Tab-separated table of C-alpha atoms in Angstrom:
chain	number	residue	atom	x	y	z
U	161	UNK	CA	-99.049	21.602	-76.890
U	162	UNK	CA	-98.373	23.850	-80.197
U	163	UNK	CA	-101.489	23.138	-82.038
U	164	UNK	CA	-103.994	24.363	-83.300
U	165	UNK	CA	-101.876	27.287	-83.919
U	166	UNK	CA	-104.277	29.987	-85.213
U	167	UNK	CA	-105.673	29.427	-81.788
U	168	UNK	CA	-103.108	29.321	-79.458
U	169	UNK	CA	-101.710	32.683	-81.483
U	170	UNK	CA	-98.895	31.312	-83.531
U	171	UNK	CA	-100.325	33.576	-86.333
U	172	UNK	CA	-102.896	36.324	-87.279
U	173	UNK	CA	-105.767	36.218	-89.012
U	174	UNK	CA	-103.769	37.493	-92.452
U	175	UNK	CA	-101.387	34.534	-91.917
U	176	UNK	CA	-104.207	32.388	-91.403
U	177	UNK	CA	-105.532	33.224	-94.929
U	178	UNK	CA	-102.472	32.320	-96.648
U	179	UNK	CA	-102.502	29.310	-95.212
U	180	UNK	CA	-106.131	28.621	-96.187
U	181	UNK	CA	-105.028	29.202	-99.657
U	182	UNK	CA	-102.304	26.777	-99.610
U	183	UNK	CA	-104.045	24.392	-97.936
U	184	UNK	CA	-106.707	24.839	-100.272
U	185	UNK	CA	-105.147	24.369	-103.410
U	186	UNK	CA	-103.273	21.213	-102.098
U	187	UNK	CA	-106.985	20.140	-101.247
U	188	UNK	CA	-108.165	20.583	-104.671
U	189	UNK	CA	-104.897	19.206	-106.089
U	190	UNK	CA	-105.997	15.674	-104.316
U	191	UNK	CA	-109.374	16.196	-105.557
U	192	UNK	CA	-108.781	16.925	-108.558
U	193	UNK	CA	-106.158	13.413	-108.584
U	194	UNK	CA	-108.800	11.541	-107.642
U	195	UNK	CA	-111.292	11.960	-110.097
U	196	UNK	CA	-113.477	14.453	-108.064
U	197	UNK	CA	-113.507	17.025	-110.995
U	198	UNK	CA	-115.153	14.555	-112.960
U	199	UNK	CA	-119.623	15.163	-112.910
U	200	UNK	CA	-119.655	11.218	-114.244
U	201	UNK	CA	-117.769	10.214	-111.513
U	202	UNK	CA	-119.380	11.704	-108.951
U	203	UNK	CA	-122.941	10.940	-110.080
U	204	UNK	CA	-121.671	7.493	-110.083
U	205	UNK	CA	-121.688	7.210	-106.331
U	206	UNK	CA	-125.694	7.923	-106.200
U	207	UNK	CA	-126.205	4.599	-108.954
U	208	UNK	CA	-123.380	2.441	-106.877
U	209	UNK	CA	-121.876	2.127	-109.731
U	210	UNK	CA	-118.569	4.352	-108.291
U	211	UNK	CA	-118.277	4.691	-104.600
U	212	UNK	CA	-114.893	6.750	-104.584
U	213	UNK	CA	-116.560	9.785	-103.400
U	214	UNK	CA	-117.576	7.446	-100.096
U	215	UNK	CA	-114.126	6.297	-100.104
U	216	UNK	CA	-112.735	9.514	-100.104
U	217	UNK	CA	-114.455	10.254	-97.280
U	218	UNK	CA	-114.581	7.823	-95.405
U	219	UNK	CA	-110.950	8.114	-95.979
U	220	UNK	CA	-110.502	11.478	-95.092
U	221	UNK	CA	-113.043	11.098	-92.133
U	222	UNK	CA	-110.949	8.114	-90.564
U	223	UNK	CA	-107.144	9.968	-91.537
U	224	UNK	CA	-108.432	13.052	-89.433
U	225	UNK	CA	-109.767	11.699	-86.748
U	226	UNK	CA	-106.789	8.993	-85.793
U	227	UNK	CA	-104.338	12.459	-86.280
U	228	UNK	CA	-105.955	14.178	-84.043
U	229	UNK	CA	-106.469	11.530	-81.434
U	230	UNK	CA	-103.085	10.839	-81.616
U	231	UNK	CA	-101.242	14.572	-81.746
U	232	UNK	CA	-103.281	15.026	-78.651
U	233	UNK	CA	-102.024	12.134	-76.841
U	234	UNK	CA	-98.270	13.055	-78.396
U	235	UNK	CA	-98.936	16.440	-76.578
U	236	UNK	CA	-98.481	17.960	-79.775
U	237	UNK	CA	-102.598	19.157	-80.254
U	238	UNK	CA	-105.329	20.487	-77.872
U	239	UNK	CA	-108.266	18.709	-79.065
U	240	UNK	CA	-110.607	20.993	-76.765
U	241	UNK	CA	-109.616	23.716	-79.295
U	242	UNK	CA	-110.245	22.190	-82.317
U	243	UNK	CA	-113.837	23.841	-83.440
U	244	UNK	CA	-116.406	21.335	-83.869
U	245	UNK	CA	-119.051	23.187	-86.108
U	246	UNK	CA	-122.170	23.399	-84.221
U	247	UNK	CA	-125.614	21.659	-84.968
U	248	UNK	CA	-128.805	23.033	-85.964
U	249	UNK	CA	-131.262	20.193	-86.526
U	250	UNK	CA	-134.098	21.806	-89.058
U	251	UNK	CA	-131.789	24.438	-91.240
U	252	UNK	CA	-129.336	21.353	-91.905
U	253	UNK	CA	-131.723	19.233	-92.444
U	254	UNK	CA	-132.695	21.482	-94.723
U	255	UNK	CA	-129.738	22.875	-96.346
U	256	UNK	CA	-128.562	18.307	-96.778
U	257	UNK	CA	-131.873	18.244	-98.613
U	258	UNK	CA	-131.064	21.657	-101.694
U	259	UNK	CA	-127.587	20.518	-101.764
U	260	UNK	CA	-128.268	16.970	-102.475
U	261	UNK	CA	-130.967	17.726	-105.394
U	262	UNK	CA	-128.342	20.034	-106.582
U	263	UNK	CA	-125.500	17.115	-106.257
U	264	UNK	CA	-127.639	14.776	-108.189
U	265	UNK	CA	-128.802	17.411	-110.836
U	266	UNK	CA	-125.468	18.828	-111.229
U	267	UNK	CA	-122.836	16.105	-110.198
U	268	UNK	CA	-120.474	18.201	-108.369
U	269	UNK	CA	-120.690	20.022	-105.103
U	270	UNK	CA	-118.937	23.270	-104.549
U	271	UNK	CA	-115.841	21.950	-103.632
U	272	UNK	CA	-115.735	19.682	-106.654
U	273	UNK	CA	-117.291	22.589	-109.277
U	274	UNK	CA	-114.170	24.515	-108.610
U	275	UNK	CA	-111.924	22.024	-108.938
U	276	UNK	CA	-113.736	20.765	-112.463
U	277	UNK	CA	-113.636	24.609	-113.367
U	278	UNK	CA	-109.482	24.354	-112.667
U	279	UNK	CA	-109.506	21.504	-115.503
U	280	UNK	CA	-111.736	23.981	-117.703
U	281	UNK	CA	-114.892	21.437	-117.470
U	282	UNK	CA	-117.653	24.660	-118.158
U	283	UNK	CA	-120.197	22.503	-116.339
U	284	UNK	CA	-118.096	23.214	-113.369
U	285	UNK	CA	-118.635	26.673	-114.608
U	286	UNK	CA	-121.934	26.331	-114.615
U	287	UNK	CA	-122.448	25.237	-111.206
U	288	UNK	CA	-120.389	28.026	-109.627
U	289	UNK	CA	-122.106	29.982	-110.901
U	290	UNK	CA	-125.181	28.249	-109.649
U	291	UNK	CA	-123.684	28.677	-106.075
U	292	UNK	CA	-123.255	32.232	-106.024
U	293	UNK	CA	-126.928	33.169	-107.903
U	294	UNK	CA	-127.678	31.165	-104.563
U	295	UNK	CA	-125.659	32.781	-102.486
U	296	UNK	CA	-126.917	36.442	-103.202
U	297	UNK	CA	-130.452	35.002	-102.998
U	298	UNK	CA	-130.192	33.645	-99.637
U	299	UNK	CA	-128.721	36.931	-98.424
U	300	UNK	CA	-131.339	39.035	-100.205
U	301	UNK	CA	-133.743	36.652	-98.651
U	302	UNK	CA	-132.091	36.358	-95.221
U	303	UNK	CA	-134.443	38.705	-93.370
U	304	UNK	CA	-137.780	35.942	-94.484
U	305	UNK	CA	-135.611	32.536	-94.129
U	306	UNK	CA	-133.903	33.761	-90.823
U	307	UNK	CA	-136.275	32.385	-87.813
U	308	UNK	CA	-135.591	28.595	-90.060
U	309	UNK	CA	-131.914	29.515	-90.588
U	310	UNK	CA	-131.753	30.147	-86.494
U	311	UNK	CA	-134.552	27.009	-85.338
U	312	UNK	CA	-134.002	24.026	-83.627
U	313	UNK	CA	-130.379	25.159	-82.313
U	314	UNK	CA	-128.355	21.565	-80.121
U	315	UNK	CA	-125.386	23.226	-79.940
U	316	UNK	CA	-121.933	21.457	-80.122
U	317	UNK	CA	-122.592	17.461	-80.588
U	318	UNK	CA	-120.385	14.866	-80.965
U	319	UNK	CA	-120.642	11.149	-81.097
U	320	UNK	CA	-118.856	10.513	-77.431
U	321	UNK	CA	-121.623	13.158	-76.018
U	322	UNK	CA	-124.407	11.632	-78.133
U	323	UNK	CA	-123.900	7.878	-77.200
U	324	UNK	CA	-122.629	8.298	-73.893
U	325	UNK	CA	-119.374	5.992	-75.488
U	326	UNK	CA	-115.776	7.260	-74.441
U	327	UNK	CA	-113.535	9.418	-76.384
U	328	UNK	CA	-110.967	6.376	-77.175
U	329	UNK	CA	-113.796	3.600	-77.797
U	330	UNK	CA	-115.540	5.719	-80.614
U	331	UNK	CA	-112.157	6.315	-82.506
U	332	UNK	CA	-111.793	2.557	-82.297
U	333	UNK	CA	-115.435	1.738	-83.349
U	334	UNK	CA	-115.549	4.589	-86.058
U	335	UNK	CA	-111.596	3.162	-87.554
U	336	UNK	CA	-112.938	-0.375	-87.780
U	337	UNK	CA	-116.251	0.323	-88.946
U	338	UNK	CA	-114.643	2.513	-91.519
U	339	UNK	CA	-112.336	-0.389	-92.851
U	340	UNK	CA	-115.067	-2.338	-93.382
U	341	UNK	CA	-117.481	-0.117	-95.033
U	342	UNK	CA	-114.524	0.598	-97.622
U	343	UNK	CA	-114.171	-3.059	-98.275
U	344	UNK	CA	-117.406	-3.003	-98.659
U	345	UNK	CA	-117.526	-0.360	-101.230
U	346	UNK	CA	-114.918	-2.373	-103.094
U	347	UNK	CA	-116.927	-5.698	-103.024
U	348	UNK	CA	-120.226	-3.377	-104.791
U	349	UNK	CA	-117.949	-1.859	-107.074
U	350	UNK	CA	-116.750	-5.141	-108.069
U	351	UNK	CA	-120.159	-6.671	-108.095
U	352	UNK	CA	-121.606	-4.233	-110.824
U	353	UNK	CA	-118.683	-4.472	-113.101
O	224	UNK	CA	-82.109	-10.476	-116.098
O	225	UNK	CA	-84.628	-12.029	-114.541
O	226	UNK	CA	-86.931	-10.817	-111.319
O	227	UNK	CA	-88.271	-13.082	-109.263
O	228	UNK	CA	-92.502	-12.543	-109.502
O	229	UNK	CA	-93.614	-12.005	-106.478
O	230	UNK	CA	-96.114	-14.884	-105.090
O	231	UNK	CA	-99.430	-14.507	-105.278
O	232	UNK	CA	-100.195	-14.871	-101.502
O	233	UNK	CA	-97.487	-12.614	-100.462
O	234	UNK	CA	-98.448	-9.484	-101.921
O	235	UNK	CA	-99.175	-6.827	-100.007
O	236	UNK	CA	-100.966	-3.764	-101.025
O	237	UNK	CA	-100.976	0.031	-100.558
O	238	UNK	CA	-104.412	0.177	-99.806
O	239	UNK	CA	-104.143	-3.384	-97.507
O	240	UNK	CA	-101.459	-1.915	-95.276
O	241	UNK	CA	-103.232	1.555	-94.946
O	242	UNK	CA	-106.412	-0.996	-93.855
O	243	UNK	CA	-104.036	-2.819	-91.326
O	244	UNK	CA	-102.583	0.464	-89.888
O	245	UNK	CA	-105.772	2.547	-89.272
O	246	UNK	CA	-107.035	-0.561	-87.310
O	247	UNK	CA	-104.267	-0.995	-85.537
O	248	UNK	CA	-104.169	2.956	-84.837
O	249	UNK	CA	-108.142	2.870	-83.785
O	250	UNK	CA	-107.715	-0.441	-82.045
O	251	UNK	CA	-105.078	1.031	-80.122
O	252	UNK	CA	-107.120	4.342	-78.953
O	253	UNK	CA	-108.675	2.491	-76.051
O	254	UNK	CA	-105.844	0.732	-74.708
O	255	UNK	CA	-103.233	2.875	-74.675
O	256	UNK	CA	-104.465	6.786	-75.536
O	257	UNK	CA	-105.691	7.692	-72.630
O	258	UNK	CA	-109.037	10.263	-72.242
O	259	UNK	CA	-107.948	12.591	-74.213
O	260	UNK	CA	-111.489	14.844	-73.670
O	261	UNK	CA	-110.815	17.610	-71.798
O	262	UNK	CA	-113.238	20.166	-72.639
O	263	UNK	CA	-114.936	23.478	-71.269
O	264	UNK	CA	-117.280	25.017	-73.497
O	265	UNK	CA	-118.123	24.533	-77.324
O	266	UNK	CA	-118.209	27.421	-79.121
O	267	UNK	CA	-122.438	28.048	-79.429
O	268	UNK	CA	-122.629	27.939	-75.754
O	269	UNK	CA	-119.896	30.552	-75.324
O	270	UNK	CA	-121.105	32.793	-78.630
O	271	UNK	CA	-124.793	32.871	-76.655
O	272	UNK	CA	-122.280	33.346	-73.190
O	273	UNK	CA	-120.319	36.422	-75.274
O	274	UNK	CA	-123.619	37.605	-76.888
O	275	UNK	CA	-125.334	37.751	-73.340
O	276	UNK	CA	-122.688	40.412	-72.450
O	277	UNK	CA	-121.888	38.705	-69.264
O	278	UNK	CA	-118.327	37.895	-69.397
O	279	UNK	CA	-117.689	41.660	-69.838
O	280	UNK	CA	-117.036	43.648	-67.285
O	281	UNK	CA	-116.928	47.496	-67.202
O	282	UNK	CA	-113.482	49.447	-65.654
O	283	UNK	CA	-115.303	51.441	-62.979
O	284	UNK	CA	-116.522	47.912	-61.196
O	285	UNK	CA	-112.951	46.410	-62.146
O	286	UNK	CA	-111.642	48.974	-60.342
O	287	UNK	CA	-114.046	48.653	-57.267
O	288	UNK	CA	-113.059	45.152	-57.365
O	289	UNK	CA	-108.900	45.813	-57.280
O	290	UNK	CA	-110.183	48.873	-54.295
O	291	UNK	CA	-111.913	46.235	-52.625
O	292	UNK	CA	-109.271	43.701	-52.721
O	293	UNK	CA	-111.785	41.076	-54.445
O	294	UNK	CA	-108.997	37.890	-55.353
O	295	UNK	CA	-108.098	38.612	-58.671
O	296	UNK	CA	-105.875	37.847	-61.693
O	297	UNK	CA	-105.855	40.975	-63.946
O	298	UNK	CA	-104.121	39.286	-66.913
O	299	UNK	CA	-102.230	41.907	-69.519
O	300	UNK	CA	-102.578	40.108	-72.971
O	301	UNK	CA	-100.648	42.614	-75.130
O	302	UNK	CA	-96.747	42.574	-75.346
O	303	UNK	CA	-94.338	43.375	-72.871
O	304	UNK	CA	-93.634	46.881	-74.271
O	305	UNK	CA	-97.280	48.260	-74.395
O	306	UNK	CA	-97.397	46.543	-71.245
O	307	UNK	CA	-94.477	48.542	-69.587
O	308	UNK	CA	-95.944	51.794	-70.960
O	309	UNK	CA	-99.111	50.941	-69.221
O	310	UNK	CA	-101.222	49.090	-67.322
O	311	UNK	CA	-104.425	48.633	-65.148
O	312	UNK	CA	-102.894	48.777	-61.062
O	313	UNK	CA	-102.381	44.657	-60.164
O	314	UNK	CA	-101.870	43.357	-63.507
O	315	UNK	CA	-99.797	40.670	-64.417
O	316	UNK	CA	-98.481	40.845	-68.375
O	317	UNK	CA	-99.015	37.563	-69.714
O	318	UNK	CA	-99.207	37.941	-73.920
O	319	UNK	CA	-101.624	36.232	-75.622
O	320	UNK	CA	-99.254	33.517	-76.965
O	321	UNK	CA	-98.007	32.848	-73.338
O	322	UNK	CA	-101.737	32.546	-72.316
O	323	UNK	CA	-101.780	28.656	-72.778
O	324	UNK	CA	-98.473	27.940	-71.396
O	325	UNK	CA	-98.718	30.421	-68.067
O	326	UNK	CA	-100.066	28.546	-64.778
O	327	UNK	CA	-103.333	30.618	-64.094
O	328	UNK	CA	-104.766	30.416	-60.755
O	329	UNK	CA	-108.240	29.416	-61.841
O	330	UNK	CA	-110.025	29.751	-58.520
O	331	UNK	CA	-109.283	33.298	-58.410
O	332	UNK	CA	-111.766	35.791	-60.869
O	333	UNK	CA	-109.898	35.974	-64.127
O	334	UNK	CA	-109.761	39.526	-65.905
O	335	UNK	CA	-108.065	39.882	-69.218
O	336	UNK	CA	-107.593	43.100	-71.268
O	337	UNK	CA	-105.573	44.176	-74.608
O	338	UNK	CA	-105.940	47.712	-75.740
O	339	UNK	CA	-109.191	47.868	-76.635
O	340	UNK	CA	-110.800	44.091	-76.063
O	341	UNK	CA	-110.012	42.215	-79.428
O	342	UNK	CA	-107.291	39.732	-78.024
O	343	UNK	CA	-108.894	39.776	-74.800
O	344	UNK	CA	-111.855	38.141	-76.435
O	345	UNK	CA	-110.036	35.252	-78.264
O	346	UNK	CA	-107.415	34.961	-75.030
O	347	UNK	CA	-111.318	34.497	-73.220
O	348	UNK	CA	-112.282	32.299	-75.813
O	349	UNK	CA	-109.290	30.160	-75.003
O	350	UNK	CA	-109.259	30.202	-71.863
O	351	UNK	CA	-112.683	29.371	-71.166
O	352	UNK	CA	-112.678	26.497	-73.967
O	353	UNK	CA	-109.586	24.860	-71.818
O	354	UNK	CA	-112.281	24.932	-69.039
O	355	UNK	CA	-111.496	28.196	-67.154
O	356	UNK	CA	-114.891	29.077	-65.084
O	357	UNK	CA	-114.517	32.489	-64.312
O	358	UNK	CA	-112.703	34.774	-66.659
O	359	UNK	CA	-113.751	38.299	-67.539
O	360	UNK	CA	-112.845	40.609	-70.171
O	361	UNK	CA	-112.195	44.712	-69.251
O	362	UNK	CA	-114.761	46.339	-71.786
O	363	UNK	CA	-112.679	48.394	-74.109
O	364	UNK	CA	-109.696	47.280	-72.859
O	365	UNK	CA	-106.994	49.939	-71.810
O	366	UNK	CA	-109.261	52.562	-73.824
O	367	UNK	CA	-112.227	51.428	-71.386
O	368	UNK	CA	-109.962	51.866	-68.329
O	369	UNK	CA	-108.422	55.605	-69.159
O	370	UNK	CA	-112.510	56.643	-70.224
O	371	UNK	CA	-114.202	54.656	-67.598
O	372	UNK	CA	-111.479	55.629	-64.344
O	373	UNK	CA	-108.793	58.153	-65.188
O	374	UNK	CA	-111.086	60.305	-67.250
O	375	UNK	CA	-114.446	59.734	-66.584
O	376	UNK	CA	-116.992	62.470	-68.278
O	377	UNK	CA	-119.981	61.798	-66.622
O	378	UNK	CA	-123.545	64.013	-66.401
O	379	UNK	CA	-125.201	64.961	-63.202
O	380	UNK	CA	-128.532	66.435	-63.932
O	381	UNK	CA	-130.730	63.782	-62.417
O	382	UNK	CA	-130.541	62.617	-58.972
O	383	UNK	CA	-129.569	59.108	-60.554
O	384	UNK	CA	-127.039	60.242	-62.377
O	385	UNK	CA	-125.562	62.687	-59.228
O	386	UNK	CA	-125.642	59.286	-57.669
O	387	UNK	CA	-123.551	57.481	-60.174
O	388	UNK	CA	-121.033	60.713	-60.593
O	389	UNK	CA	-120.342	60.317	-56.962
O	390	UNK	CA	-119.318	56.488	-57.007
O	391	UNK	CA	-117.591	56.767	-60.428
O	392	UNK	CA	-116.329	59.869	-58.968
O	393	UNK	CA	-114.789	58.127	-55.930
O	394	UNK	CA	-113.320	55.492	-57.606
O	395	UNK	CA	-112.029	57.454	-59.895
O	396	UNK	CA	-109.827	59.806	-57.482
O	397	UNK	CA	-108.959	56.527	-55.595
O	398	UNK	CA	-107.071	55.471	-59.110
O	399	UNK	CA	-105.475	59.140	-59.405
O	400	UNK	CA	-108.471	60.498	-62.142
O	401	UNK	CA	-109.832	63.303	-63.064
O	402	UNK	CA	-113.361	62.566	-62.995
O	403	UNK	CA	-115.536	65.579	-65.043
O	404	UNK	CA	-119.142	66.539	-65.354
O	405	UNK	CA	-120.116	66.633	-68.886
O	406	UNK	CA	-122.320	65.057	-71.434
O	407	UNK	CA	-121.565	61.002	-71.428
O	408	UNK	CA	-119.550	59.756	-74.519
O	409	UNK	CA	-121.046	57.453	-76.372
O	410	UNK	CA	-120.739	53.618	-75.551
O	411	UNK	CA	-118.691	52.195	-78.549
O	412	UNK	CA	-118.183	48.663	-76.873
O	413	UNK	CA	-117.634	46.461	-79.921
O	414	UNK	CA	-114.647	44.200	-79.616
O	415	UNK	CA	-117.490	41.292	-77.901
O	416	UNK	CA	-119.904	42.185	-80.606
O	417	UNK	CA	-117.564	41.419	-83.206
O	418	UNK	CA	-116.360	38.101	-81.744
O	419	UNK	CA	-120.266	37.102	-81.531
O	420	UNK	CA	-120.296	37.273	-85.210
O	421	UNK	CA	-117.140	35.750	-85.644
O	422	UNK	CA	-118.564	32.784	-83.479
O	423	UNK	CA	-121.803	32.344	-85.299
O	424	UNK	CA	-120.162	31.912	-88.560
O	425	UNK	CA	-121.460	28.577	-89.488
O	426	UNK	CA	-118.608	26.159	-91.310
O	427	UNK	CA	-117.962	25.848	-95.285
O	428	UNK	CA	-117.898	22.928	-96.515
């Protein structure tokens, strides 16, 4: 096992934000290829007019998960390391709920606002700037949102713990229901045009 | 020049063979991959674990333990040269990137240390996430184990704190210290602090 290799030490935390960067920008480079800078685009997925943001994640969704399954049974990845952000049922609940009003207002979500700001789209601009004005708010308001921020806590989840399915039968069920929800997407797409 | 057209019915596309290969891949998973879930830990549990303050463990009852012959594995995270300029009495230098590699006697208590706790905390981290059950980490490190047993400043006004002189005390001379009578320094134990805010970082997405 080499991987993950910030955790097993292959590099410090300097290193590791190099890497971030690079790995970033390739990130937004993809985005940015597949239309994601693009507010119409985007906003298209909410009218099912455009479902290539679902595509693109279901995409990247189903590309991660088979390479990690698979690195770890090439010996080449501990999955026990890999960090599984942890759940917090009420604040996320939350948090899905702002973020989606501002995904439908706005079109973009962070991710995307920065890469429509790299094509100089100023609604992009806009947005960002959105994001931070929320940013500083929450932390100026941390003190009154923090007993929601820190409620309803379930710790690490994942869909093998949750269902009680193995490890190997959910990677199957989650590749196969993946292929079909993109053909799926396709057929609506096609529908509407 | 002519090219031959391709028939209709034998075209195959990108996004068709990507299909075909991630089902094959997931189809595959339960047949051949094995159970790949090995898992100790996630990381909330051990952040509320490292934020209780009980994987710590301070040098003067580390060095009860190695007086008392408790089975231990003192494990030396930092390199080989720090590690031959010093060390806590019994330890065994394993560096943090030899950590995963290393057989580790798990059924014995597991005590890491660095110089002053940082890499003990994320060798801890990993060790306890591969499913380690009882590892430690030396407060302060080195630092903790020169303040807490070679040169312990400790008061005695109180009987309480006569009391504690005399075991520190003990120990102390037992390790080759100098323990002294003075006003205590102040605790500065922040190396599991730190990695309890590291931990509760929530993700970006």
């Amino acid at each position: 096992m080499s991987a993950p290799l910030f955790e097993l030490g292959a590099f410090g935390e300097s290193t590791s934000l190099i890497i971030a960067l690079i790995i970033g920008v390739a990130f937004g480079w993809f985005l940015e290829q597949g239309g994601m800078g693009n507010a119409r685009k985007l906003a298209g997925q909410f009218y099912l007019t455009d479902l290539t943001v679902f595509k693109i994640m279901f995409s990247a969704v189903i590309t991660a998960m088979l390479g990690l399954f698979w690195l770890h049974r090439a010996g080449v990845l501990e999955l026990s390391l890999v960090y599984v952000p942890p759940t917090w049922i009420l604040p996320q609940v939350l948090g899905g709920f702002v973020f989606g009003v501002g995904f439908v207002m706005g079109g973009l979500c962070p991710g995307t606002s920065c890469v429509a700001i790299s094509t100089g789209r100023k609604d992009g601009l806009a947005l960002l700037a959105g994001m931070f004005a929320g940013i500083l708010a929450f932390g100026e308001l941390f003190a009154l949102l923090r007993r929601v921020y820190e409620a309803t806590p379930a710790g690490t989840l994942t869909l093998p713990q949750l269902t009680g399915i193995s490890y190997p039968v959910v990677v199957a069920l989650v590749a196969v229901v993946g292929v079909a929800a993109f053909r799926l997407a396709e057929w609506i797409e096609q529908r509407g045009t | 020049m002519t090219v031959a057209a391709p028939r209709a019915g034998r075209k195959l596309s990108v996004g068709g063979v990507l299909a075909a290969v991630t089902v094959v891949l997931g189809v595959l998973a339960p047949l051949i991959g094995g159970r790949p879930w090995r898992r100790g830990p996630g990381v909330s549990e051990l952040s509320r674990e490292l934020a209780s303050g009980r994987p710590l463990v301070d040098a003067i009852t580390l060095a009860e333990w190695i007086r008392d012959r408790k089975p231990l594995a003192i494990l030396d995270v930092r390199d080989s040269s720090a590690f031959v300029q010093f060390s806590v009495p019994t330890a065994r230098n394993v560096p943090f990137e030899e950590l995963r590699t290393q057989p580790i006697d798990s059924s014995r208590t597991l005590v890491l240390y660095d110089a002053n706790g940082d890499a003990a905390v994320r060798g801890w981290l990993l060790l306890r996430r591969l499913g380690h059950p009882h590892a430690r980490i030396l407060e302060r490190g080195v630092l903790g184990w020169i303040d807490g047993v070679l040169q312990p400043v400790l008061p005695a006004g109180t009987p309480d704190e006569r009391a504690r002189y005399q075991r520190v005390a003990a120990v102390s001379r037992y390790f080759g210290g100098l323990p002294t009578i003075g006003p205590a320094r102040p605790d500065s134990s922040t190396a599991a602090k730190q990695a309890v805010r590291l931990l509760s970082r929530r993700g970006c997405y």
